[in-house]
């Protein structure tokens, strides 16, 4: 390198400097142009995409759950309401590690395994951006504990909801059923837009049957949300339309009395207003508390309910198929008279058994020594089996079926609850089909005393006796008295008359009179069991449904020696007052003899204590 | 006739009796002033929207601006030669303060950028944004240019000391701006292109190594810049929302105060570092181009002042100040529009916030001083 004396050359320096400035200036402008091009790319070429994203950011459709219709009884007493509760909910999409979050949550709010299980079940069913409850019905303390720590739990919120509350719990669950969280299958059957995923749906009972009018119509809000998801402004609001309030035909006080009276007895009771078919009470005992299903029952608790030998989940009133036993005798008697197979004056001698011609088999009467000479009235009053064996033998199964079918046996009553069973009205064709064997004359005899293949539900029995009380003018049993839309007049549901059963007046009179004698006549089967003479007239028929087959020549001296669950069922049908029937009922007490006594208390309450209902109810509740 | 001393004169040296305008007498540069007024006007408009239509927000910004404008006017009265004299002292004081801040930060167990002077908090790093180019301009002013390799090496050390100290705070954005300002002086001093390329190559080679020295959040930012969708609700959130804001603005924007991204808080830091996205959303591409044009106008005027400056110190300082102003804009808008990784650099004179605004206005004061203290000679 040559040694050079460097001299400051201002003009040369200045020129170099200017050159650099120019160069840099041009570079800067180029870079600024690049920024402008970048903006143009974002704002022109990608504009459509970003405007969509911006709108997606800011708009949310928030469904408004309609308030579910309330349920009242016939007197306007509230049975099912909606109460506000708060629940702790998680939105999976907004949570990185759900397990960890739950672990942390557990430190401030007790979450038990049942709740966790319920949550995991819902987690599998719901969409990941849905809010999924992990704990329902938070206490004030739990709410406070969460709010203090909320910042630690993104994606976890406390939500306020209305949930169903049943004021009568176990007493009305056989009628009302319950609502529960809607599941995928149910969601597929309803209009999805009307059911936001957190909605409840009627699962059983009235809640299920009248779901379409109880639910109402969902509304929605289109809201502008900010970055934290908070609604800032409502752009559009379509209000929800509340479900209709239902008024049932049920008399809740009667219902309460009935379940209290059944008390320790397994069984069922159905009471119907004979002139209309309105169901006054429909009881199945033991029962369950509808409220436990609303919150979401744990599989452990559910298993306990399901596997209980008392079968609390089993709606005996609608689905229990019991042998009607001797309670069907009045109906058969009607046909005997109608077909002139017998006359009121015809008597037979009952030695305590009946024998078919050319057979040695003895069909025994319940009274070992026999009833002696009995006519039709006596046969009903004393429930003489031999008389009805003879009548059945002479009249034949077809005539028996004709009259029983007319009173609704063997087919569903069509009550406005989805779950009922139709019982069995056996016939040669039925036996051929379901048992694969021929009909024997003996089958006819057994059917005539309501045993053998014949089974009926308590509802069917109550319906039949109500029709009997009205001398053949039956009505379809129903539960919905009126429905009241939120801003309109209530719609009354009218009784639906069934085809009337035409019989001569004196035929009705004879049979109904005999049924009255069942109670009033000292020899009547209900005379003692129904108790002291009531202040009203009552027509009734007792029945004892055998569960345990005994050998041909034996008769068990006392039911007491049998294990409890093999003992006979006690069946009782009645209506009162006889001259102007206001109530008809059927009671079944499983493995017990108390059906008449139970019926008595229910009838007394309904007919005598209407004015003192309040005190009576509380008294029953306390007992 | 007595010869007037050329240097250290607070008035414009005007031996030929040129007519001076009022502005020039006040040592203010009209084009620069005009550009700043336009910029601040538009900035206030954007800030009013970004700040949620809060007048208090706006008045705080206005108060800061008046203070900064006062400083600008004050600094414009001081002749460049004074700056030249002060340069080494300013630099030394600045570096000492940086170290002090760092030591206090260590004691206080946390990031510390400020010195609390009781009445207000002072960021030594801001001082360095001016002191470093001044020092380098002073260093090269009485040496023959282009600089020799040793001189360049020394200058690089002058640059690296404050840049490293600020990066350690950690404030990567400011460190880049300080280093950038110093680098601009080297560039203007006439560093040879070959050396320049060598330096750039070295930086590129060192870049992967520097990964090791980055804080975790800084690494996240770089990773996020490379792929914003990687963590859309975490570190990628800023840039995604910012692009949505700009992109959804379209050609003419959604209209003033109509931006949904900022008003509904989807866009984070929309009044400070990400305020350009508000402009893009509400005024569209047109608004962006207007803003960029105003910036370009100010930068060009700054470069013009540099070209017209009559001594090396003034030239280098003016050029460097104009270039660092550009750096602010390029880094900020590049970051907001997703061209560059997220570093904490505000949009000059538009973003809400104090310290950088004072520094920027101070640099315009110095530019005005350089422009208005020239010796006027007949061409």
Short mmCIF file of N, CA and C in Angstrom, two decimals, chain B residues 27-172:
data_model
loop_
_atom_site.label_atom_id
_atom_site.label_comp_id
_atom_site.label_asym_id
_atom_site.label_seq_id
_atom_site.Cartn_x
_atom_site.Cartn_y
_atom_site.Cartn_z
N UNK B 27 -35.39 30.30 13.88
CA UNK B 27 -34.66 29.05 13.73
C UNK B 27 -35.57 27.84 13.55
N UNK B 28 -36.71 28.11 12.91
CA UNK B 28 -37.62 26.98 12.63
C UNK B 28 -37.64 26.72 11.15
N UNK B 29 -37.76 25.44 10.80
CA UNK B 29 -37.79 25.09 9.38
C UNK B 29 -39.24 24.86 8.96
N UNK B 30 -39.72 25.75 8.08
CA UNK B 30 -41.13 25.71 7.74
C UNK B 30 -41.60 24.39 7.12
N UNK B 31 -40.88 23.84 6.12
CA UNK B 31 -41.38 22.56 5.54
C UNK B 31 -41.43 21.44 6.58
N UNK B 32 -40.42 21.38 7.41
CA UNK B 32 -40.40 20.33 8.42
C UNK B 32 -41.56 20.52 9.40
N UNK B 33 -41.75 21.80 9.77
CA UNK B 33 -42.82 22.14 10.69
C UNK B 33 -44.17 21.76 10.10
N UNK B 34 -44.33 22.07 8.82
CA UNK B 34 -45.58 21.77 8.12
C UNK B 34 -45.83 20.26 8.13
N UNK B 35 -44.77 19.51 7.81
CA UNK B 35 -44.89 18.05 7.80
C UNK B 35 -45.29 17.51 9.17
N UNK B 36 -44.66 18.07 10.22
CA UNK B 36 -44.95 17.61 11.58
C UNK B 36 -46.38 17.95 11.98
N UNK B 37 -46.82 19.15 11.61
CA UNK B 37 -48.19 19.56 11.97
C UNK B 37 -49.21 18.62 11.30
N UNK B 38 -48.98 18.35 10.03
CA UNK B 38 -49.87 17.43 9.31
C UNK B 38 -49.88 16.06 10.00
N UNK B 39 -48.69 15.58 10.31
CA UNK B 39 -48.56 14.25 10.92
C UNK B 39 -49.25 14.21 12.27
N UNK B 40 -49.01 15.24 13.08
CA UNK B 40 -49.60 15.26 14.42
C UNK B 40 -51.11 15.41 14.33
N UNK B 41 -51.58 16.20 13.39
CA UNK B 41 -53.03 16.35 13.19
C UNK B 41 -53.67 15.01 12.87
N UNK B 42 -53.12 14.33 11.88
CA UNK B 42 -53.66 13.01 11.50
C UNK B 42 -53.53 12.03 12.66
N UNK B 43 -52.38 12.15 13.36
CA UNK B 43 -52.12 11.26 14.49
C UNK B 43 -53.16 11.43 15.59
N UNK B 44 -53.51 12.68 15.87
CA UNK B 44 -54.50 12.94 16.91
C UNK B 44 -55.85 12.35 16.52
N UNK B 45 -56.17 12.48 15.24
CA UNK B 45 -57.43 11.94 14.73
C UNK B 45 -57.48 10.42 14.96
N UNK B 46 -56.37 9.76 14.64
CA UNK B 46 -56.32 8.31 14.80
C UNK B 46 -56.35 7.94 16.28
N UNK B 47 -55.61 8.72 17.07
CA UNK B 47 -55.52 8.40 18.49
C UNK B 47 -56.87 8.59 19.19
N UNK B 48 -57.62 9.60 18.72
CA UNK B 48 -58.94 9.82 19.33
C UNK B 48 -59.80 8.56 19.16
N UNK B 49 -59.72 7.98 17.99
CA UNK B 49 -60.48 6.76 17.74
C UNK B 49 -59.89 5.58 18.52
N UNK B 50 -58.57 5.44 18.45
CA UNK B 50 -57.92 4.30 19.10
C UNK B 50 -58.08 4.35 20.61
N UNK B 51 -58.13 5.57 21.15
CA UNK B 51 -58.21 5.71 22.60
C UNK B 51 -59.63 5.61 23.11
N UNK B 52 -60.54 5.15 22.24
CA UNK B 52 -61.92 4.98 22.69
C UNK B 52 -62.62 6.32 22.87
N UNK B 53 -62.33 7.27 21.98
CA UNK B 53 -62.99 8.59 21.98
C UNK B 53 -62.82 9.30 23.32
N UNK B 54 -61.70 9.05 23.96
CA UNK B 54 -61.49 9.68 25.25
C UNK B 54 -60.75 11.00 25.05
N UNK B 55 -61.39 12.09 25.48
CA UNK B 55 -60.76 13.40 25.33
C UNK B 55 -59.60 13.56 26.30
N UNK B 56 -59.70 12.89 27.44
CA UNK B 56 -58.64 12.98 28.42
C UNK B 56 -57.35 12.35 27.87
N UNK B 57 -57.55 11.23 27.22
CA UNK B 57 -56.47 10.53 26.56
C UNK B 57 -55.77 11.47 25.59
N UNK B 58 -56.63 12.14 24.81
CA UNK B 58 -56.14 13.03 23.77
C UNK B 58 -55.42 14.24 24.38
N UNK B 59 -56.00 14.77 25.45
CA UNK B 59 -55.39 15.98 26.02
C UNK B 59 -54.05 15.64 26.67
N UNK B 60 -53.94 14.43 27.24
CA UNK B 60 -52.65 14.02 27.79
C UNK B 60 -51.60 13.98 26.70
N UNK B 61 -52.02 13.42 25.54
CA UNK B 61 -51.11 13.33 24.41
C UNK B 61 -50.74 14.75 23.94
N UNK B 62 -51.74 15.62 23.91
CA UNK B 62 -51.50 17.00 23.46
C UNK B 62 -50.53 17.71 24.40
N UNK B 63 -50.69 17.46 25.70
CA UNK B 63 -49.78 18.09 26.66
C UNK B 63 -48.35 17.61 26.43
N UNK B 64 -48.21 16.30 26.21
CA UNK B 64 -46.88 15.76 25.95
C UNK B 64 -46.29 16.38 24.68
N UNK B 65 -47.19 16.51 23.67
CA UNK B 65 -46.73 17.07 22.41
C UNK B 65 -46.27 18.51 22.59
N UNK B 66 -46.99 19.29 23.40
CA UNK B 66 -46.58 20.68 23.58
C UNK B 66 -45.23 20.74 24.29
N UNK B 67 -45.08 19.87 25.28
CA UNK B 67 -43.80 19.82 25.97
C UNK B 67 -42.69 19.48 24.98
N UNK B 68 -42.96 18.44 24.15
CA UNK B 68 -41.97 18.01 23.17
C UNK B 68 -41.69 19.11 22.16
N UNK B 69 -42.76 19.84 21.75
CA UNK B 69 -42.59 20.93 20.79
C UNK B 69 -41.74 22.03 21.41
N UNK B 70 -41.96 22.28 22.69
CA UNK B 70 -41.16 23.28 23.39
C UNK B 70 -39.69 22.90 23.37
N UNK B 71 -39.45 21.62 23.65
CA UNK B 71 -38.07 21.14 23.62
C UNK B 71 -37.47 21.29 22.22
N UNK B 72 -38.32 20.96 21.21
CA UNK B 72 -37.86 21.07 19.82
C UNK B 72 -37.45 22.51 19.50
N UNK B 73 -38.33 23.46 19.84
CA UNK B 73 -38.04 24.87 19.55
C UNK B 73 -36.78 25.30 20.31
N UNK B 74 -36.70 24.86 21.56
CA UNK B 74 -35.53 25.22 22.36
C UNK B 74 -34.24 24.70 21.74
N UNK B 75 -34.26 23.42 21.35
CA UNK B 75 -33.04 22.82 20.78
C UNK B 75 -32.69 23.45 19.43
N UNK B 76 -33.69 23.96 18.72
CA UNK B 76 -33.45 24.57 17.41
C UNK B 76 -32.64 25.86 17.57
N UNK B 77 -32.74 26.49 18.75
CA UNK B 77 -32.01 27.75 18.96
C UNK B 77 -30.52 27.51 19.20
N UNK B 78 -30.18 26.30 19.62
CA UNK B 78 -28.77 26.01 19.94
C UNK B 78 -28.02 25.69 18.66
N UNK B 79 -26.92 26.36 18.41
CA UNK B 79 -26.19 26.11 17.15
C UNK B 79 -25.54 24.74 17.16
N UNK B 80 -25.37 24.16 15.98
CA UNK B 80 -24.84 22.79 15.88
C UNK B 80 -23.48 22.65 16.55
N UNK B 81 -22.70 23.72 16.55
CA UNK B 81 -21.36 23.60 17.13
C UNK B 81 -21.41 23.27 18.61
N UNK B 82 -22.46 23.75 19.29
CA UNK B 82 -22.61 23.43 20.70
C UNK B 82 -22.83 21.94 20.87
N UNK B 83 -23.69 21.38 19.99
CA UNK B 83 -23.94 19.94 20.07
C UNK B 83 -22.65 19.17 19.88
N UNK B 84 -21.85 19.71 18.94
CA UNK B 84 -20.58 19.05 18.64
C UNK B 84 -19.71 19.02 19.88
N UNK B 85 -19.72 20.14 20.62
CA UNK B 85 -18.91 20.22 21.82
C UNK B 85 -19.44 19.26 22.89
N UNK B 86 -20.76 19.23 23.00
CA UNK B 86 -21.35 18.42 24.07
C UNK B 86 -21.34 16.92 23.81
N UNK B 87 -21.21 16.56 22.52
CA UNK B 87 -21.43 15.18 22.10
C UNK B 87 -20.73 14.14 22.98
N UNK B 88 -19.39 14.25 23.20
CA UNK B 88 -18.74 13.19 24.00
C UNK B 88 -19.30 13.13 25.41
N UNK B 89 -19.64 14.31 25.99
CA UNK B 89 -20.15 14.33 27.37
C UNK B 89 -21.54 13.69 27.44
N UNK B 90 -22.39 14.05 26.49
CA UNK B 90 -23.74 13.48 26.46
C UNK B 90 -23.66 11.96 26.39
N UNK B 91 -22.79 11.50 25.49
CA UNK B 91 -22.64 10.06 25.30
C UNK B 91 -22.19 9.39 26.59
N UNK B 92 -21.16 9.98 27.22
CA UNK B 92 -20.62 9.38 28.44
C UNK B 92 -21.69 9.32 29.54
N UNK B 93 -22.36 10.48 29.73
CA UNK B 93 -23.41 10.51 30.74
C UNK B 93 -24.48 9.46 30.44
N UNK B 94 -24.86 9.39 29.17
CA UNK B 94 -25.90 8.42 28.76
C UNK B 94 -25.50 6.99 29.10
N UNK B 95 -24.27 6.62 28.77
CA UNK B 95 -23.83 5.24 29.02
C UNK B 95 -23.78 4.96 30.53
N UNK B 96 -23.29 5.96 31.28
CA UNK B 96 -23.24 5.78 32.74
C UNK B 96 -24.65 5.56 33.29
N UNK B 97 -25.57 6.37 32.82
CA UNK B 97 -26.96 6.22 33.27
C UNK B 97 -27.52 4.85 32.89
N UNK B 98 -27.17 4.39 31.69
CA UNK B 98 -27.63 3.06 31.26
C UNK B 98 -27.14 1.99 32.22
N UNK B 99 -25.88 2.14 32.58
CA UNK B 99 -25.33 1.14 33.51
C UNK B 99 -26.05 1.26 34.85
N UNK B 100 -26.29 2.50 35.27
CA UNK B 100 -26.99 2.72 36.55
C UNK B 100 -28.35 2.04 36.52
N UNK B 101 -29.07 2.23 35.42
CA UNK B 101 -30.39 1.63 35.28
C UNK B 101 -30.30 0.11 35.39
N UNK B 102 -29.29 -0.42 34.73
CA UNK B 102 -29.12 -1.86 34.72
C UNK B 102 -28.83 -2.39 36.12
N UNK B 103 -27.97 -1.67 36.83
CA UNK B 103 -27.61 -2.09 38.20
C UNK B 103 -28.85 -2.01 39.09
N UNK B 104 -29.59 -0.88 38.98
CA UNK B 104 -30.82 -0.74 39.76
C UNK B 104 -31.80 -1.86 39.42
N UNK B 105 -31.83 -2.20 38.14
CA UNK B 105 -32.72 -3.28 37.68
C UNK B 105 -32.34 -4.59 38.34
N UNK B 106 -31.06 -4.84 38.45
CA UNK B 106 -30.60 -6.08 39.08
C UNK B 106 -31.01 -6.08 40.55
N UNK B 107 -30.81 -4.91 41.19
CA UNK B 107 -31.18 -4.82 42.60
C UNK B 107 -32.69 -5.01 42.75
N UNK B 108 -33.42 -4.37 41.86
CA UNK B 108 -34.89 -4.44 41.94
C UNK B 108 -35.46 -5.74 41.38
N UNK B 109 -34.59 -6.63 40.93
CA UNK B 109 -35.03 -7.92 40.40
C UNK B 109 -36.13 -7.77 39.34
N UNK B 110 -35.81 -7.13 38.26
CA UNK B 110 -36.80 -7.04 37.20
C UNK B 110 -36.32 -6.09 36.12
N UNK B 111 -37.06 -6.06 35.04
CA UNK B 111 -36.68 -5.19 33.94
C UNK B 111 -36.81 -3.74 34.38
N UNK B 112 -35.82 -2.98 34.09
CA UNK B 112 -35.90 -1.57 34.46
C UNK B 112 -35.37 -0.73 33.32
N UNK B 113 -36.16 0.23 32.94
CA UNK B 113 -35.76 1.08 31.82
C UNK B 113 -35.67 2.53 32.25
N UNK B 114 -36.25 2.79 33.41
CA UNK B 114 -36.36 4.20 33.79
C UNK B 114 -35.47 4.53 34.97
N UNK B 115 -35.14 5.80 35.02
CA UNK B 115 -34.59 6.35 36.24
C UNK B 115 -35.68 7.24 36.78
N UNK B 116 -36.03 7.02 38.02
CA UNK B 116 -37.09 7.84 38.59
C UNK B 116 -36.47 9.11 39.15
N UNK B 117 -36.72 10.22 38.48
CA UNK B 117 -36.13 11.47 38.92
C UNK B 117 -37.10 12.27 39.76
N UNK B 118 -38.01 11.58 40.37
CA UNK B 118 -38.96 12.28 41.23
C UNK B 118 -40.11 12.85 40.44
N UNK B 119 -39.87 13.92 39.69
CA UNK B 119 -40.95 14.55 38.94
C UNK B 119 -41.37 13.72 37.74
N UNK B 120 -40.42 13.20 37.06
CA UNK B 120 -40.78 12.35 35.92
C UNK B 120 -39.76 11.22 35.77
N UNK B 121 -40.15 10.25 35.00
CA UNK B 121 -39.24 9.13 34.80
C UNK B 121 -38.47 9.36 33.51
N UNK B 122 -37.22 9.06 33.58
CA UNK B 122 -36.34 9.36 32.47
C UNK B 122 -35.72 8.07 31.96
N UNK B 123 -35.80 7.90 30.64
CA UNK B 123 -35.22 6.71 30.04
C UNK B 123 -33.87 7.07 29.43
N UNK B 124 -32.78 6.63 30.02
CA UNK B 124 -31.46 6.94 29.45
C UNK B 124 -31.31 6.45 28.01
N UNK B 125 -32.02 5.35 27.68
CA UNK B 125 -31.89 4.82 26.33
C UNK B 125 -32.36 5.83 25.28
N UNK B 126 -33.34 6.65 25.67
CA UNK B 126 -33.83 7.67 24.73
C UNK B 126 -32.73 8.70 24.45
N UNK B 127 -32.01 9.05 25.52
CA UNK B 127 -30.93 10.01 25.36
C UNK B 127 -29.89 9.49 24.36
N UNK B 128 -29.63 8.19 24.45
CA UNK B 128 -28.62 7.59 23.57
C UNK B 128 -29.02 7.65 22.10
N UNK B 129 -30.32 7.65 21.84
CA UNK B 129 -30.78 7.73 20.46
C UNK B 129 -30.24 9.00 19.80
N UNK B 130 -30.03 10.04 20.60
CA UNK B 130 -29.46 11.28 20.06
C UNK B 130 -27.97 11.36 20.32
N UNK B 131 -27.57 10.93 21.50
CA UNK B 131 -26.17 11.11 21.89
C UNK B 131 -25.21 10.26 21.05
N UNK B 132 -25.66 9.06 20.66
CA UNK B 132 -24.77 8.19 19.87
C UNK B 132 -24.46 8.79 18.49
N UNK B 133 -25.50 9.15 17.70
CA UNK B 133 -25.15 9.77 16.41
C UNK B 133 -24.33 11.05 16.57
N UNK B 134 -24.62 11.80 17.64
CA UNK B 134 -23.83 13.02 17.87
C UNK B 134 -22.35 12.68 18.10
N UNK B 135 -22.15 11.66 18.93
CA UNK B 135 -20.78 11.27 19.25
C UNK B 135 -20.04 10.85 17.98
N UNK B 136 -20.71 10.00 17.18
CA UNK B 136 -20.04 9.49 15.98
C UNK B 136 -19.80 10.62 14.99
N UNK B 137 -20.79 11.51 14.87
CA UNK B 137 -20.62 12.65 13.96
C UNK B 137 -19.44 13.50 14.44
N UNK B 138 -19.37 13.68 15.75
CA UNK B 138 -18.22 14.44 16.32
C UNK B 138 -16.91 13.70 16.04
N UNK B 139 -16.93 12.39 16.22
CA UNK B 139 -15.73 11.58 16.02
C UNK B 139 -15.20 11.68 14.59
N UNK B 140 -16.14 11.63 13.63
CA UNK B 140 -15.70 11.65 12.24
C UNK B 140 -15.50 13.08 11.72
N UNK B 141 -16.01 14.08 12.44
CA UNK B 141 -16.05 15.43 11.88
C UNK B 141 -14.66 16.01 11.64
N UNK B 142 -13.69 15.68 12.49
CA UNK B 142 -12.36 16.24 12.22
C UNK B 142 -11.37 15.18 11.74
N UNK B 143 -11.91 14.17 11.12
CA UNK B 143 -11.03 13.16 10.53
C UNK B 143 -11.33 13.07 9.04
N UNK B 144 -10.29 12.78 8.27
CA UNK B 144 -10.53 12.67 6.83
C UNK B 144 -11.43 11.47 6.53
N UNK B 145 -12.33 11.73 5.61
CA UNK B 145 -13.26 10.67 5.23
C UNK B 145 -12.94 10.19 3.83
N UNK B 146 -13.19 9.01 3.44
CA UNK B 146 -13.85 7.95 4.21
C UNK B 146 -12.99 7.44 5.36
N UNK B 147 -13.64 6.93 6.39
CA UNK B 147 -12.92 6.53 7.60
C UNK B 147 -12.06 5.29 7.36
N UNK B 148 -11.02 5.19 8.14
CA UNK B 148 -10.17 4.02 8.05
C UNK B 148 -10.78 2.87 8.85
N UNK B 149 -10.23 1.71 8.60
CA UNK B 149 -10.78 0.50 9.23
C UNK B 149 -10.75 0.59 10.75
N UNK B 150 -9.65 1.10 11.29
CA UNK B 150 -9.53 1.20 12.74
C UNK B 150 -10.58 2.14 13.30
N UNK B 151 -10.78 3.23 12.54
CA UNK B 151 -11.79 4.19 13.00
C UNK B 151 -13.19 3.55 13.00
N UNK B 152 -13.41 2.78 11.96
CA UNK B 152 -14.70 2.10 11.88
C UNK B 152 -14.86 1.13 13.05
N UNK B 153 -13.79 0.43 13.35
CA UNK B 153 -13.84 -0.53 14.45
C UNK B 153 -14.15 0.18 15.76
N UNK B 154 -13.51 1.31 15.98
CA UNK B 154 -13.75 2.08 17.20
C UNK B 154 -15.20 2.56 17.24
N UNK B 155 -15.66 3.06 16.08
CA UNK B 155 -17.04 3.54 16.00
C UNK B 155 -18.00 2.41 16.31
N UNK B 156 -17.69 1.22 15.83
CA UNK B 156 -18.57 0.06 16.08
C UNK B 156 -18.66 -0.21 17.58
N UNK B 157 -17.51 -0.04 18.25
CA UNK B 157 -17.55 -0.24 19.71
C UNK B 157 -18.43 0.81 20.37
N UNK B 158 -18.28 2.07 19.90
CA UNK B 158 -19.15 3.14 20.42
C UNK B 158 -20.63 2.78 20.25
N UNK B 159 -20.91 2.12 19.12
CA UNK B 159 -22.31 1.73 18.85
C UNK B 159 -22.73 0.58 19.75
N UNK B 160 -21.86 -0.41 19.86
CA UNK B 160 -22.24 -1.64 20.55
C UNK B 160 -22.43 -1.47 22.05
N UNK B 161 -21.67 -0.57 22.65
CA UNK B 161 -21.79 -0.42 24.11
C UNK B 161 -23.23 -0.05 24.51
N UNK B 162 -23.77 1.06 24.03
CA UNK B 162 -25.15 1.38 24.47
C UNK B 162 -26.18 0.38 23.93
N UNK B 163 -25.95 -0.09 22.70
CA UNK B 163 -26.93 -1.03 22.12
C UNK B 163 -27.03 -2.28 22.97
N UNK B 164 -25.88 -2.78 23.40
CA UNK B 164 -25.88 -4.00 24.22
C UNK B 164 -26.54 -3.74 25.56
N UNK B 165 -26.21 -2.56 26.14
CA UNK B 165 -26.79 -2.24 27.46
C UNK B 165 -28.31 -2.14 27.38
N UNK B 166 -28.81 -1.56 26.30
CA UNK B 166 -30.26 -1.41 26.16
C UNK B 166 -30.91 -2.77 25.87
N UNK B 167 -30.24 -3.56 25.03
CA UNK B 167 -30.78 -4.89 24.72
C UNK B 167 -30.87 -5.73 25.98
N UNK B 168 -29.97 -5.44 26.91
CA UNK B 168 -29.94 -6.21 28.16
C UNK B 168 -31.09 -5.83 29.10
N UNK B 169 -31.75 -4.69 28.81
CA UNK B 169 -32.75 -4.18 29.77
C UNK B 169 -33.96 -5.07 30.02
N UNK B 170 -34.63 -5.72 29.15
CA UNK B 170 -34.34 -5.87 27.74
C UNK B 170 -35.32 -5.03 26.93
N UNK B 171 -34.76 -4.29 25.99
CA UNK B 171 -35.61 -3.48 25.11
C UNK B 171 -35.02 -3.54 23.71
N UNK B 172 -35.37 -4.62 23.04
CA UNK B 172 -34.78 -4.91 21.74
C UNK B 172 -35.07 -3.81 20.74
#
